[in-house]
Amino acid sequence: MSALSETLQTIDRRYLYATLLIIVIVGLLVEIPLPLAVGPQARGFYDAVEQADPNKIAIVSTLWSASTQGENRPQTRVILEHLMRRKLRFALIAFGDPQSTILAQEIAEDLARAHGYEYGKQWINLGYRADIAGTLKGIVRDLNETLKQDSIRNRPLAQFEVMRGVHNIRDVGLIAEVSASGNYVSWLGLVVGSTDAPFCYAPTSVMAPELYTYIDSGQMKGMLFGIKGAAEYERLLGIRGFTSRAITPVSLALVLLFVLIGLGNYGMYASRKKGGTA
Amino acid sequence: MEWSHPIGIWIGAIGTLALFSLIYRENWLYRLFEHMFIGLAAGYTIKAAWDEILETQWWNPMVHDGQWPWVFALFGGFLFYTIFTKRYNWMSRISIGVLLGFAAGQAFQATANLYIPQIRGSFKPLWVNEGMLRAGSGLTPLGQSLNNILFVVIIVTVMTYFFFSFEQRNKVVQGTARTGRLMLMFAFGAIFGSTVMARMALLIDRVWFLMHDWLGIG
Amino acid sequence: MNLQRFLASAFPAAHGHWRWLAIVLAAAGCGIMFFVLQALPGRARKALIAAVTFLAGLFYALEFFWPVRRGTDENFLTFAVPTVGNVINVLAAFTLGLGVFSLVRIHSSKIVKLREGWPNSVVLLVSIVVMAVAGLRFEETRFFRSLFRDVLNSFDAAMFATLAFFIISAAYRAFRVKSAEATLLMGAALVVMLGQIPIGQYLTHWIPEKGSFASLLRLDNISNWLLLTVNAPATRAIGFGLGIGGLAIALRLWLSLERGAFFEAKADES
Amino acid sequence: MTHASDRWESAMLIALLSVIVLVTIITAQRGRKYFIRRIPGLNAIDEAVGRATEMGRPLLMVPGLSALGVVGLQALTIFSYIIKTAAKFGNRLIMPCADSALYTVAEEVVRDSYAAAGKPEEYDPNSVYFLSDRQFAFASGVAGTIFREKVAASFLFGDFYAESLIFAEAGQQVGAIQVAGTVSTTQLPFFIASCDYTIIGDEYYAASAYISREPTLLGSLVGQDYCKLLFLLVILLGVLAVSIPKLHMDWFVQWFTLG
């Protein structure tokens, strides 16, 4: 028995890596059609976009680089898909990582073709800003004076049809951010208190647990819990995108981990019961 | 216009495999692609700093619109670089001080907007009757009351754990603080599970890129 | 007292060829200021740093606390908030160069001295130039887009994806549950995660979602309950502590109250 | 709330917090003695040093990826306490750094700590070294050292990110006694599950304040405690107000209702 309890505790990591890789490949190829329940937070996000004021513009802020595209790219895609379905005007803005501007632009261009959205008429990219707090304080007061030009055509904002009638935060109907960091603190601290536009957040799963206190206090109207949140949103939109396929291997990998932790601890427990070394 | 190109996909795929080789052992191929990655990322930072900010918010206003005071912003920016010298590096503390000062000044409004709504959100009635239930919450008044009591108890116990300016000899306080620390474990358990989920999603994106974009499977 | 008109008259915009003259004069002014600064004794330097930091903070503190004019949402400083935001952004954009500058410095000295691994440094410097030039001059080309999308993105994503392997092997070996705390942590992780993924939800999907006491046993309901009724107050309480701590640090920095080896030594070095 | 005048009472609460913290800091700097309790984490450190010295193998101290700032400097304060405790037993010290600026200060702190413990000759200049500023190169380098040296105890204090689990796993593998402390909440689960003791959130600041006896830190921490008490009092009063409508304390609830 002690040989088994010993091996259970020290499975060589190469086998673990191989098992994980196999599980992910199989999970991507063979879809296990398990229903995914749509949680209240993803529904909150969906309802906020559904009920957003059509005469006002939506701001979609992106704060992720390719390092977390596995979660943030599908989230950005489902949010923009929903905005375009509801024919809402939106403006992209990026903070944190300079790459965010182009990453969001690419997704928006791709979806704009499918929805007949024209750059400058229904949507615009306001580019990247290095300092977050100063920019957000400026946007609350005067959007054009703070941001000056768009990022793609480098022309003053007033020249774009999508920005007509948009002067400050009171002309914004929805604020959504897709982020790999804790930047919600700047929005909550400097913007959300100055408007009644709903504020929704799409963090990587790592950040999600910290946000439930803001959902409870009503400061955040909705939240997408990493890749799972994106998969729930795809179900709400009735589309089968990448996340609906990816959620299966994610689940299998989690099950694998819990099984391994169980084995490791059982091995330790069994060997300790016989006075073996822990 | 197309965003990707077969040659680019090949380089990306080979780079992905080279960087994955780190899990086996640090090797020269990993180091080569890591240096290429650091260089490309730094190069992109230069492009973004100029295209997105310096050209539109500093160079154009200064040169085309005649707002000459922007020259002082260049001087402020230059002072950061004195950090690389021995004699003048104290001057970098001036520009750093300006940025720190601005951030510190915003702390008042940020703290108010971040924490006052959470204090207000913590005013939860310990006894809930039918009328006070949120529509569609699916909870009975008793259920909501128990939830509210638990919520307030956890806030009090966890906050007690983080008091340092008086000795925790009193048994009740000690018990409250220890309960607080155990309650924290629920929060950390949730973070642990979510972190694992986040990392798996990143791996799946890469494996799908290798399978679908590169090899055309699936 | 309208601060905006006063500033506009104090710093009038220059037009036509006057622009270049104004810029050159201002630049000369900065040059002189550089030598004046260097001539300052240690005590005056510390006072200057403290004053500059205090004034920068005073702008936002005053703009927040000063009562607004009746019927409007502004006080005498609010007009300047966008411009100040631009100034900070420009300064922050200059700091982006610091990382690149130190990278170039380290790796070029590695090449010059032919230290071990210098070929990788050459690759690094070439990559910086290729991406910077492609991004600034050839942004609308398929070359740049593929270099960005297929190459840079792939490397960035791959670097972080290796974490998935680390976390599986490290978590498996590190989590030998030895204390009550670790047991509680693992139990919470198991329940919260099972309630989030389809496989976990499938175990109890046959129970009605709402409306009956049985629905309390659904894994996704338990998971949401744990997140909203146990995890939320715990993170909120930690947040209060860290938030007040953040305010305290902001005050110490704003008023230069920070003492201790690092802050003293730096300023007195002359 | 864009301006304080949107809800004066809430703004005054924040102003009151600031006044409290400023008063305690300035009085502490003027010599007033403030009491900070000894957090259990420091007992765990003493116990770890004691058990480690019996094994005679080296002690590892890692300041994480912290840059030269508040968190990094306080990690060095905690390390100096450990060095003073362990100096008399003569265990070899290993301290790899990931930030070149922090490395220069770390060298000074370690040398001064040995001198303060009356053992200047024990200080080995090679014990503190700059390893790499790349996250994973640093992590795998430190893990390699842990396995090669079979360190007896591993102290992880400062800013940690995704690589935290690599340190914790390596230490667990060689059976080292591990004590960690960080303010990075997202890394705490991994330290709690694999280290013998973990110092959480604000405790990190309390540990370094207790050790350094630095007036500003002590004053600030005591001020923060009073502010936390104030928050707790407001919450309890609020709960009372909404639980017992007969008290007619709606005015109190309105004070903290924004927007």
PDB file of N, CA and C in Angstrom, chain D residues 6-82:
ATOM      1  N   ASP D   6     -22.030  67.613  -3.606  1.00  0.00           N
ATOM      2  CA  ASP D   6     -23.145  66.732  -3.999  1.00  0.00           C
ATOM      3  C   ASP D   6     -23.698  66.010  -2.775  1.00  0.00           C
ATOM      4  N   ARG D   7     -22.853  65.678  -1.810  1.00  0.00           N
ATOM      5  CA  ARG D   7     -23.323  65.028  -0.573  1.00  0.00           C
ATOM      6  C   ARG D   7     -22.309  65.362   0.523  1.00  0.00           C
ATOM      7  N   TRP D   8     -22.525  66.543   1.186  1.00  0.00           N
ATOM      8  CA  TRP D   8     -21.537  67.065   2.131  1.00  0.00           C
ATOM      9  C   TRP D   8     -21.164  66.052   3.210  1.00  0.00           C
ATOM     10  N   GLU D   9     -22.214  65.345   3.717  1.00  0.00           N
ATOM     11  CA  GLU D   9     -21.937  64.477   4.882  1.00  0.00           C
ATOM     12  C   GLU D   9     -20.927  63.381   4.518  1.00  0.00           C
ATOM     13  N   SER D  10     -21.093  62.804   3.328  1.00  0.00           N
ATOM     14  CA  SER D  10     -20.150  61.732   2.933  1.00  0.00           C
ATOM     15  C   SER D  10     -18.754  62.316   2.750  1.00  0.00           C
ATOM     16  N   ALA D  11     -18.680  63.490   2.105  1.00  0.00           N
ATOM     17  CA  ALA D  11     -17.363  64.108   1.880  1.00  0.00           C
ATOM     18  C   ALA D  11     -16.703  64.421   3.222  1.00  0.00           C
ATOM     19  N   MET D  12     -17.531  64.839   4.199  1.00  0.00           N
ATOM     20  CA  MET D  12     -16.959  65.170   5.518  1.00  0.00           C
ATOM     21  C   MET D  12     -16.412  63.910   6.184  1.00  0.00           C
ATOM     22  N   LEU D  13     -17.031  62.764   5.933  1.00  0.00           N
ATOM     23  CA  LEU D  13     -16.505  61.516   6.522  1.00  0.00           C
ATOM     24  C   LEU D  13     -15.095  61.262   5.977  1.00  0.00           C
ATOM     25  N   ILE D  14     -14.910  61.445   4.664  1.00  0.00           N
ATOM     26  CA  ILE D  14     -13.580  61.225   4.073  1.00  0.00           C
ATOM     27  C   ILE D  14     -12.590  62.261   4.620  1.00  0.00           C
ATOM     28  N   ALA D  15     -13.048  63.510   4.750  1.00  0.00           N
ATOM     29  CA  ALA D  15     -12.166  64.551   5.298  1.00  0.00           C
ATOM     30  C   ALA D  15     -11.787  64.190   6.735  1.00  0.00           C
ATOM     31  N   LEU D  16     -12.773  63.670   7.494  1.00  0.00           N
ATOM     32  CA  LEU D  16     -12.511  63.290   8.901  1.00  0.00           C
ATOM     33  C   LEU D  16     -11.449  62.188   8.946  1.00  0.00           C
ATOM     34  N   LEU D  17     -11.571  61.195   8.037  1.00  0.00           N
ATOM     35  CA  LEU D  17     -10.562  60.113   7.979  1.00  0.00           C
ATOM     36  C   LEU D  17      -9.171  60.733   7.785  1.00  0.00           C
ATOM     37  N   SER D  18      -9.087  61.684   6.845  1.00  0.00           N
ATOM     38  CA  SER D  18      -7.780  62.280   6.538  1.00  0.00           C
ATOM     39  C   SER D  18      -7.232  63.006   7.767  1.00  0.00           C
ATOM     40  N   VAL D  19      -8.091  63.747   8.457  1.00  0.00           N
ATOM     41  CA  VAL D  19      -7.633  64.504   9.640  1.00  0.00           C
ATOM     42  C   VAL D  19      -7.123  63.528  10.704  1.00  0.00           C
ATOM     43  N   ILE D  20      -7.876  62.447  10.934  1.00  0.00           N
ATOM     44  CA  ILE D  20      -7.472  61.472  11.968  1.00  0.00           C
ATOM     45  C   ILE D  20      -6.072  60.937  11.652  1.00  0.00           C
ATOM     46  N   VAL D  21      -5.890  60.495  10.394  1.00  0.00           N
ATOM     47  CA  VAL D  21      -4.590  59.888  10.011  1.00  0.00           C
ATOM     48  C   VAL D  21      -3.476  60.932  10.136  1.00  0.00           C
ATOM     49  N   LEU D  22      -3.754  62.175   9.710  1.00  0.00           N
ATOM     50  CA  LEU D  22      -2.701  63.206   9.779  1.00  0.00           C
ATOM     51  C   LEU D  22      -2.319  63.495  11.233  1.00  0.00           C
ATOM     52  N   VAL D  23      -3.323  63.578  12.101  1.00  0.00           N
ATOM     53  CA  VAL D  23      -3.040  63.892  13.513  1.00  0.00           C
ATOM     54  C   VAL D  23      -2.155  62.797  14.114  1.00  0.00           C
ATOM     55  N   THR D  24      -2.533  61.525  13.864  1.00  0.00           N
ATOM     56  CA  THR D  24      -1.743  60.441  14.492  1.00  0.00           C
ATOM     57  C   THR D  24      -0.327  60.391  13.905  1.00  0.00           C
ATOM     58  N   ILE D  25      -0.180  60.697  12.598  1.00  0.00           N
ATOM     59  CA  ILE D  25       1.175  60.646  12.009  1.00  0.00           C
ATOM     60  C   ILE D  25       2.037  61.760  12.607  1.00  0.00           C
ATOM     61  N   ILE D  26       1.480  62.966  12.648  1.00  0.00           N
ATOM     62  CA  ILE D  26       2.293  64.109  13.096  1.00  0.00           C
ATOM     63  C   ILE D  26       2.630  63.980  14.579  1.00  0.00           C
ATOM     64  N   THR D  27       1.646  63.526  15.384  1.00  0.00           N
ATOM     65  CA  THR D  27       1.960  63.361  16.820  1.00  0.00           C
ATOM     66  C   THR D  27       3.013  62.254  16.995  1.00  0.00           C
ATOM     67  N   ALA D  28       2.924  61.207  16.185  1.00  0.00           N
ATOM     68  CA  ALA D  28       3.932  60.125  16.296  1.00  0.00           C
ATOM     69  C   ALA D  28       5.307  60.681  15.920  1.00  0.00           C
ATOM     70  N   GLN D  29       5.359  61.507  14.868  1.00  0.00           N
ATOM     71  CA  GLN D  29       6.662  62.073  14.466  1.00  0.00           C
ATOM     72  C   GLN D  29       7.191  63.008  15.544  1.00  0.00           C
ATOM     73  N   ARG D  30       6.283  63.560  16.355  1.00  0.00           N
ATOM     74  CA  ARG D  30       6.718  64.494  17.409  1.00  0.00           C
ATOM     75  C   ARG D  30       7.046  63.731  18.685  1.00  0.00           C
ATOM     76  N   GLY D  31       7.109  62.364  18.569  1.00  0.00           N
ATOM     77  CA  GLY D  31       7.626  61.621  19.715  1.00  0.00           C
ATOM     78  C   GLY D  31       6.578  60.870  20.512  1.00  0.00           C
ATOM     79  N   ARG D  32       5.285  61.011  20.157  1.00  0.00           N
ATOM     80  CA  ARG D  32       4.271  60.291  20.962  1.00  0.00           C
ATOM     81  C   ARG D  32       4.411  58.796  20.702  1.00  0.00           C
ATOM     82  N   LYS D  33       4.359  57.981  21.782  1.00  0.00           N
ATOM     83  CA  LYS D  33       4.533  56.518  21.627  1.00  0.00           C
ATOM     84  C   LYS D  33       3.160  55.912  21.313  1.00  0.00           C
ATOM     85  N   TYR D  34       3.064  55.137  20.226  1.00  0.00           N
ATOM     86  CA  TYR D  34       1.804  54.455  19.905  1.00  0.00           C
ATOM     87  C   TYR D  34       2.009  52.949  20.030  1.00  0.00           C
ATOM     88  N   PHE D  35       0.965  52.265  20.450  1.00  0.00           N
ATOM     89  CA  PHE D  35       1.062  50.814  20.669  1.00  0.00           C
ATOM     90  C   PHE D  35       0.555  50.069  19.439  1.00  0.00           C
ATOM     91  N   ILE D  36       1.356  49.096  18.984  1.00  0.00           N
ATOM     92  CA  ILE D  36       0.906  48.188  17.912  1.00  0.00           C
ATOM     93  C   ILE D  36       1.073  46.774  18.451  1.00  0.00           C
ATOM     94  N   ARG D  37       0.040  45.961  18.361  1.00  0.00           N
ATOM     95  CA  ARG D  37       0.173  44.597  18.922  1.00  0.00           C
ATOM     96  C   ARG D  37       1.077  43.742  18.020  1.00  0.00           C
ATOM     97  N   ARG D  38       1.675  42.716  18.615  1.00  0.00           N
ATOM     98  CA  ARG D  38       2.584  41.840  17.867  1.00  0.00           C
ATOM     99  C   ARG D  38       1.718  40.851  17.082  1.00  0.00           C
ATOM    100  N   ILE D  39       1.752  40.911  15.787  1.00  0.00           N
ATOM    101  CA  ILE D  39       0.833  40.046  15.017  1.00  0.00           C
ATOM    102  C   ILE D  39       1.347  38.604  15.074  1.00  0.00           C
ATOM    103  N   PRO D  40       0.458  37.621  15.041  1.00  0.00           N
ATOM    104  CA  PRO D  40       0.878  36.207  15.133  1.00  0.00           C
ATOM    105  C   PRO D  40       1.910  35.825  14.072  1.00  0.00           C
ATOM    106  N   GLY D  41       1.891  36.520  12.946  1.00  0.00           N
ATOM    107  CA  GLY D  41       2.844  36.188  11.874  1.00  0.00           C
ATOM    108  C   GLY D  41       4.288  36.262  12.357  1.00  0.00           C
ATOM    109  N   LEU D  42       4.577  37.210  13.264  1.00  0.00           N
ATOM    110  CA  LEU D  42       5.969  37.351  13.727  1.00  0.00           C
ATOM    111  C   LEU D  42       6.358  36.157  14.599  1.00  0.00           C
ATOM    112  N   ASN D  43       5.374  35.626  15.371  1.00  0.00           N
ATOM    113  CA  ASN D  43       5.694  34.408  16.142  1.00  0.00           C
ATOM    114  C   ASN D  43       6.010  33.260  15.192  1.00  0.00           C
ATOM    115  N   ALA D  44       5.244  33.224  14.085  1.00  0.00           N
ATOM    116  CA  ALA D  44       5.474  32.138  13.109  1.00  0.00           C
ATOM    117  C   ALA D  44       6.883  32.264  12.534  1.00  0.00           C
ATOM    118  N   ILE D  45       7.337  33.519  12.319  1.00  0.00           N
ATOM    119  CA  ILE D  45       8.699  33.721  11.778  1.00  0.00           C
ATOM    120  C   ILE D  45       9.730  33.223  12.786  1.00  0.00           C
ATOM    121  N   ASP D  46       9.549  33.605  14.068  1.00  0.00           N
ATOM    122  CA  ASP D  46      10.518  33.159  15.093  1.00  0.00           C
ATOM    123  C   ASP D  46      10.599  31.641  15.125  1.00  0.00           C
ATOM    124  N   GLU D  47       9.418  31.001  15.099  1.00  0.00           N
ATOM    125  CA  GLU D  47       9.384  29.533  15.171  1.00  0.00           C
ATOM    126  C   GLU D  47      10.093  28.939  13.957  1.00  0.00           C
ATOM    127  N   ALA D  48       9.824  29.541  12.778  1.00  0.00           N
ATOM    128  CA  ALA D  48      10.436  29.019  11.534  1.00  0.00           C
ATOM    129  C   ALA D  48      11.957  29.152  11.623  1.00  0.00           C
ATOM    130  N   VAL D  49      12.449  30.320  12.102  1.00  0.00           N
ATOM    131  CA  VAL D  49      13.909  30.515  12.199  1.00  0.00           C
ATOM    132  C   VAL D  49      14.490  29.479  13.167  1.00  0.00           C
ATOM    133  N   GLY D  50      13.808  29.281  14.300  1.00  0.00           N
ATOM    134  CA  GLY D  50      14.293  28.321  15.299  1.00  0.00           C
ATOM    135  C   GLY D  50      14.435  26.934  14.687  1.00  0.00           C
ATOM    136  N   ARG D  51      13.336  26.464  14.028  1.00  0.00           N
ATOM    137  CA  ARG D  51      13.387  25.088  13.470  1.00  0.00           C
ATOM    138  C   ARG D  51      14.433  25.010  12.361  1.00  0.00           C
ATOM    139  N   ALA D  52      14.568  26.101  11.588  1.00  0.00           N
ATOM    140  CA  ALA D  52      15.489  26.066  10.433  1.00  0.00           C
ATOM    141  C   ALA D  52      16.930  25.991  10.909  1.00  0.00           C
ATOM    142  N   THR D  53      17.230  26.700  12.004  1.00  0.00           N
ATOM    143  CA  THR D  53      18.644  26.731  12.432  1.00  0.00           C
ATOM    144  C   THR D  53      19.079  25.332  12.890  1.00  0.00           C
ATOM    145  N   GLU D  54      18.120  24.552  13.438  1.00  0.00           N
ATOM    146  CA  GLU D  54      18.524  23.182  13.852  1.00  0.00           C
ATOM    147  C   GLU D  54      18.975  22.393  12.616  1.00  0.00           C
ATOM    148  N   MET D  55      18.279  22.623  11.437  1.00  0.00           N
ATOM    149  CA  MET D  55      18.630  21.823  10.248  1.00  0.00           C
ATOM    150  C   MET D  55      19.973  22.289   9.667  1.00  0.00           C
ATOM    151  N   GLY D  56      20.410  23.495  10.015  1.00  0.00           N
ATOM    152  CA  GLY D  56      21.721  23.953   9.555  1.00  0.00           C
ATOM    153  C   GLY D  56      21.776  24.303   8.081  1.00  0.00           C
ATOM    154  N   ARG D  57      20.638  24.226   7.350  1.00  0.00           N
ATOM    155  CA  ARG D  57      20.700  24.535   5.898  1.00  0.00           C
ATOM    156  C   ARG D  57      20.376  26.026   5.727  1.00  0.00           C
ATOM    157  N   PRO D  58      20.612  26.594   4.510  1.00  0.00           N
ATOM    158  CA  PRO D  58      20.472  28.051   4.325  1.00  0.00           C
ATOM    159  C   PRO D  58      19.023  28.533   4.484  1.00  0.00           C
ATOM    160  N   LEU D  59      18.913  29.857   4.732  1.00  0.00           N
ATOM    161  CA  LEU D  59      17.598  30.525   4.799  1.00  0.00           C
ATOM    162  C   LEU D  59      17.417  31.310   3.501  1.00  0.00           C
ATOM    163  N   LEU D  60      16.242  31.152   2.881  1.00  0.00           N
ATOM    164  CA  LEU D  60      15.968  31.886   1.627  1.00  0.00           C
ATOM    165  C   LEU D  60      15.013  33.044   1.927  1.00  0.00           C
ATOM    166  N   MET D  61      15.332  34.239   1.409  1.00  0.00           N
ATOM    167  CA  MET D  61      14.419  35.399   1.567  1.00  0.00           C
ATOM    168  C   MET D  61      14.183  36.003   0.183  1.00  0.00           C
ATOM    169  N   VAL D  62      12.923  36.031  -0.250  1.00  0.00           N
ATOM    170  CA  VAL D  62      12.613  36.534  -1.601  1.00  0.00           C
ATOM    171  C   VAL D  62      11.678  37.747  -1.490  1.00  0.00           C
ATOM    172  N   PRO D  63      12.119  38.958  -1.928  1.00  0.00           N
ATOM    173  CA  PRO D  63      11.233  40.145  -1.904  1.00  0.00           C
ATOM    174  C   PRO D  63      10.280  40.187  -3.093  1.00  0.00           C
ATOM    175  N   GLY D  64      10.056  39.053  -3.743  1.00  0.00           N
ATOM    176  CA  GLY D  64       9.118  39.008  -4.868  1.00  0.00           C
ATOM    177  C   GLY D  64       9.580  39.906  -5.998  1.00  0.00           C
ATOM    178  N   LEU D  65       8.637  40.417  -6.794  1.00  0.00           N
ATOM    179  CA  LEU D  65       8.994  41.287  -7.926  1.00  0.00           C
ATOM    180  C   LEU D  65       8.897  42.752  -7.498  1.00  0.00           C
ATOM    181  N   SER D  66       8.869  43.028  -6.156  1.00  0.00           N
ATOM    182  CA  SER D  66       8.576  44.400  -5.715  1.00  0.00           C
ATOM    183  C   SER D  66       9.633  45.368  -6.230  1.00  0.00           C
ATOM    184  N   ALA D  67       9.134  46.543  -6.691  1.00  0.00           N
ATOM    185  CA  ALA D  67      10.062  47.619  -7.105  1.00  0.00           C
ATOM    186  C   ALA D  67      10.433  48.398  -5.848  1.00  0.00           C
ATOM    187  N   LEU D  68      11.233  49.454  -6.006  1.00  0.00           N
ATOM    188  CA  LEU D  68      11.672  50.282  -4.883  1.00  0.00           C
ATOM    189  C   LEU D  68      10.481  51.144  -4.475  1.00  0.00           C
ATOM    190  N   GLY D  69       9.705  50.686  -3.525  1.00  0.00           N
ATOM    191  CA  GLY D  69       8.512  51.452  -3.128  1.00  0.00           C
ATOM    192  C   GLY D  69       8.068  51.005  -1.754  1.00  0.00           C
ATOM    193  N   VAL D  70       6.893  51.426  -1.373  1.00  0.00           N
ATOM    194  CA  VAL D  70       6.390  51.189  -0.014  1.00  0.00           C
ATOM    195  C   VAL D  70       6.434  49.691   0.313  1.00  0.00           C
ATOM    196  N   VAL D  71       5.889  48.844  -0.583  1.00  0.00           N
ATOM    197  CA  VAL D  71       5.779  47.406  -0.270  1.00  0.00           C
ATOM    198  C   VAL D  71       7.171  46.764  -0.256  1.00  0.00           C
ATOM    199  N   GLY D  72       8.013  47.110  -1.246  1.00  0.00           N
ATOM    200  CA  GLY D  72       9.353  46.516  -1.323  1.00  0.00           C
ATOM    201  C   GLY D  72      10.189  46.868  -0.104  1.00  0.00           C
ATOM    202  N   LEU D  73      10.169  48.147   0.295  1.00  0.00           N
ATOM    203  CA  LEU D  73      10.988  48.580   1.442  1.00  0.00           C
ATOM    204  C   LEU D  73      10.535  47.895   2.725  1.00  0.00           C
ATOM    205  N   GLN D  74       9.223  47.708   2.857  1.00  0.00           N
ATOM    206  CA  GLN D  74       8.749  47.061   4.089  1.00  0.00           C
ATOM    207  C   GLN D  74       9.099  45.581   4.092  1.00  0.00           C
ATOM    208  N   ALA D  75       9.241  44.974   2.891  1.00  0.00           N
ATOM    209  CA  ALA D  75       9.698  43.565   2.844  1.00  0.00           C
ATOM    210  C   ALA D  75      11.117  43.506   3.418  1.00  0.00           C
ATOM    211  N   LEU D  76      11.962  44.497   3.044  1.00  0.00           N
ATOM    212  CA  LEU D  76      13.339  44.500   3.553  1.00  0.00           C
ATOM    213  C   LEU D  76      13.356  44.715   5.065  1.00  0.00           C
ATOM    214  N   THR D  77      12.393  45.512   5.570  1.00  0.00           N
ATOM    215  CA  THR D  77      12.318  45.723   7.032  1.00  0.00           C
ATOM    216  C   THR D  77      12.082  44.380   7.729  1.00  0.00           C
ATOM    217  N   ILE D  78      11.143  43.584   7.168  1.00  0.00           N
ATOM    218  CA  ILE D  78      10.827  42.270   7.773  1.00  0.00           C
ATOM    219  C   ILE D  78      12.050  41.355   7.662  1.00  0.00           C
ATOM    220  N   PHE D  79      12.742  41.412   6.511  1.00  0.00           N
ATOM    221  CA  PHE D  79      13.931  40.553   6.345  1.00  0.00           C
ATOM    222  C   PHE D  79      15.010  40.938   7.363  1.00  0.00           C
ATOM    223  N   SER D  80      15.137  42.248   7.630  1.00  0.00           N
ATOM    224  CA  SER D  80      16.196  42.648   8.578  1.00  0.00           C
ATOM    225  C   SER D  80      15.881  42.078   9.957  1.00  0.00           C
ATOM    226  N   TYR D  81      14.583  42.005  10.307  1.00  0.00           N
ATOM    227  CA  TYR D  81      14.187  41.401  11.595  1.00  0.00           C
ATOM    228  C   TYR D  81      14.607  39.929  11.630  1.00  0.00           C
ATOM    229  N   ILE D  82      14.362  39.220  10.505  1.00  0.00           N
ATOM    230  CA  ILE D  82      14.681  37.776  10.456  1.00  0.00           C
ATOM    231  C   ILE D  82      16.190  37.581  10.586  1.00  0.00           C
TER     232      ILE D  82
END
